[in-house]
Amino acid sequence: MLSKKNLKLLIDPINKNNPITVQVLGICSALAVTVKMKPAFVMALSVIFVVGISNFIISLLRNGIPKRIRIIVQLVVIASLVIIVDQFLKAYVFDVSKQLSVFVGLIITNCIVMGRLEAFAMANSPGKSFLDGIGNGAGYGAILIIVSFFRELFGSGTIWNYRVVPQSWYEAGYSNNGLMILPPMALIIVGIIIWVQRSKNRDLIEKN
Amino acid sequence: MNFLRKTLDKVKPNFEKGGKFYFLHSTFDAMETFLFVPNKVTRTGAHIRDFMDMKRNMIVVFIALLPALFFGIWNTGYHHFLSIGEDPTFWGNVLYGLKKIIPLYIVVYAVGGAIEVAFAQIRKHEVNEGLFVTGMLIPLIVPADIPLWMLAIATAFAILIGKEIFGGTGMNILNPALTARAFLFFAYPAWMSGDKVWISGMMSGENIIDGFSGATLLSQAAAGSTNFVNGLGESLSVSDMFWGFIPGSVGETSVAAILIGAFILIITGVGSWKIMLSTLIGGITMGLLLNILEVNPYMALPWYEHLLLGGFAFGLVFMATDPVTAAQTERGKYIYGFLIGFLAILIRVLNPAYPEGMMLAILLMNVFAPLIDYMVIQSNIKKRIKRLQKINS
């Protein structure tokens, strides 16, 4: 269905060109929404939606957008999409929407969205842009889910709100790691992912 | 000594290239250089040779820590028996303290050592001696009752994230021992703060006599009472604080024992007296400033009592002077130390969430140390350029 080149657009951002661990974009929301897996997953889906669709729309419009006002045009598109997502979440998953609070709205300022529009959608066909957007959103989402998995498991003893650390452990003296709930630990986990990724893909290591 | 040398020489070929234990060569190397000054000689360039290599440096710190450790062992037992209302004997205290503290050391050195050796093998460098002092420090800055598995995780975190990620001993930004403590403090606050953890045996709660309070002096002060009392409600004098008959982390209570350590560090030149002095001045300055403002009883606490309480003295002598994480320039050391003392007392008195500020102050200044050095060097460069322009014009 997909040619090799198109598949590369989709797969590359998940690993070798990951927006968080390689391009180091969108870190702030990765720290904020990864305490629990469920909000992280919803956030991932929202970002995939916004990046994919906005890439597609901007790519359609790319030849008609005057160069000098392109940022504001991009912002209008992104903002409309984010509002759609926000309203959708409020309507169907209100509790998650409350947990994500301001961070759904802040997708507008997520550097990944802007970055992909500027770097890719403004210069490529709509089909390709759409795939690139989905790929980058998925790369962002993958990191979010990995980070939130560890934070929820060690910080709350649950996965997707199901208790996995048995009560008997707590009675035996085990206790949840409070640092996992705090944002610095998300940064450290992202750092460890970067470490693991780069020791596997040596060509990602920056020369200095 | 001769016997040791001969044994080492006998087994050495096994660990050299081609020997059957070559994969353990860095471990062997660590043992050998630990026992004897290495005989490797640099072949090019001019070098000053001195027997004070890093391992000898570390051993001096180790010796300097011993008085605090011995007092901590005794104090752990003393407060335990005080809390259960028994009349403590000297040896009873020591035995109880040993029973509590030896497991801490076994865990720290086993976990830390395993990680250190594993990294030495993978990254093909020597086993670093940094762990020696880090491992000695960690049990001294935690409550004696800390669960061993928490200590193991904290040690692993400190060695991995605090040190190995940056490239091992000598490359770390943060003091590894304090990283371990910060990890424990934020991850398991129930075991690192409050009024129960500082007295050994109080968390399990057996046989505690009625009305006994395990509050440290700092938490008493934070609660607004500066007439310090011990667990039984008897008042404590300044000399009690100085000698260390107060609850707290294992090694931090006795200023007297810490002063012996400070003396050893300064005499041998291993610890920087500049940092110690400026930290002291920083603490005194903040203490006096608070005395002047004086809006609550805690602020009125005399400045000299601040120096005797909590981890101030211990951090000042053993943590702030860590040569790796402190400022390197001589003028920078004064700024670095002053700000540690200043911030430690500031956090302690004004932030109700943290009864003790020494750990956070030192970690914060660890982060700023390279910046301070940069500033000092740049200002020196500017000064010299100005001098040059003056001569030229």
Coordinates of C-alpha atoms in Angstrom, one line a residue, chain B residues 275-288 290 306-307 312-313 315-316 320 333-349 356-358 360-362 365:
Chain B
I275 CA 35.3 26.6 51.0
M276 CA 34.8 25.7 54.7
L277 CA 35.5 29.2 55.9
S278 CA 33.3 30.9 53.3
T279 CA 30.5 28.5 53.9
L280 CA 30.8 29.2 57.6
I281 CA 30.7 33.0 56.9
G282 CA 27.7 32.5 54.6
G283 CA 25.8 30.7 57.3
I284 CA 26.7 33.3 60.0
T285 CA 25.7 36.1 57.7
M286 CA 22.3 34.7 57.0
G287 CA 21.8 33.8 60.7
L288 CA 22.6 37.4 61.7
L290 CA 17.5 36.7 60.2
H306 CA 22.3 27.3 63.3
L307 CA 25.9 26.1 62.8
F312 CA 25.2 22.2 58.4
A313 CA 28.5 21.2 59.9
G315 CA 27.8 19.3 54.7
L316 CA 30.3 22.2 55.2
A320 CA 30.8 21.3 50.1
K333 CA 35.6 28.9 46.0
Y334 CA 34.8 31.8 48.2
I335 CA 31.7 32.7 46.2
Y336 CA 30.6 29.1 46.0
G337 CA 31.1 28.4 49.8
F338 CA 29.5 31.7 50.9
L339 CA 26.3 31.0 48.8
I340 CA 26.1 27.5 50.2
G341 CA 26.0 28.7 53.8
F342 CA 23.8 31.6 52.9
L343 CA 21.2 29.5 51.1
A344 CA 21.3 26.6 53.5
I345 CA 20.1 28.8 56.4
L346 CA 17.7 30.6 54.1
I347 CA 16.0 27.4 53.0
R348 CA 16.0 26.0 56.5
V349 CA 14.3 29.0 58.1
E356 CA 17.0 21.3 56.5
G357 CA 18.4 23.3 53.6
M358 CA 22.1 22.1 53.5
L360 CA 19.5 21.5 48.6
A361 CA 21.9 24.4 48.9
I362 CA 25.0 22.3 48.1
M365 CA 25.6 25.4 44.1

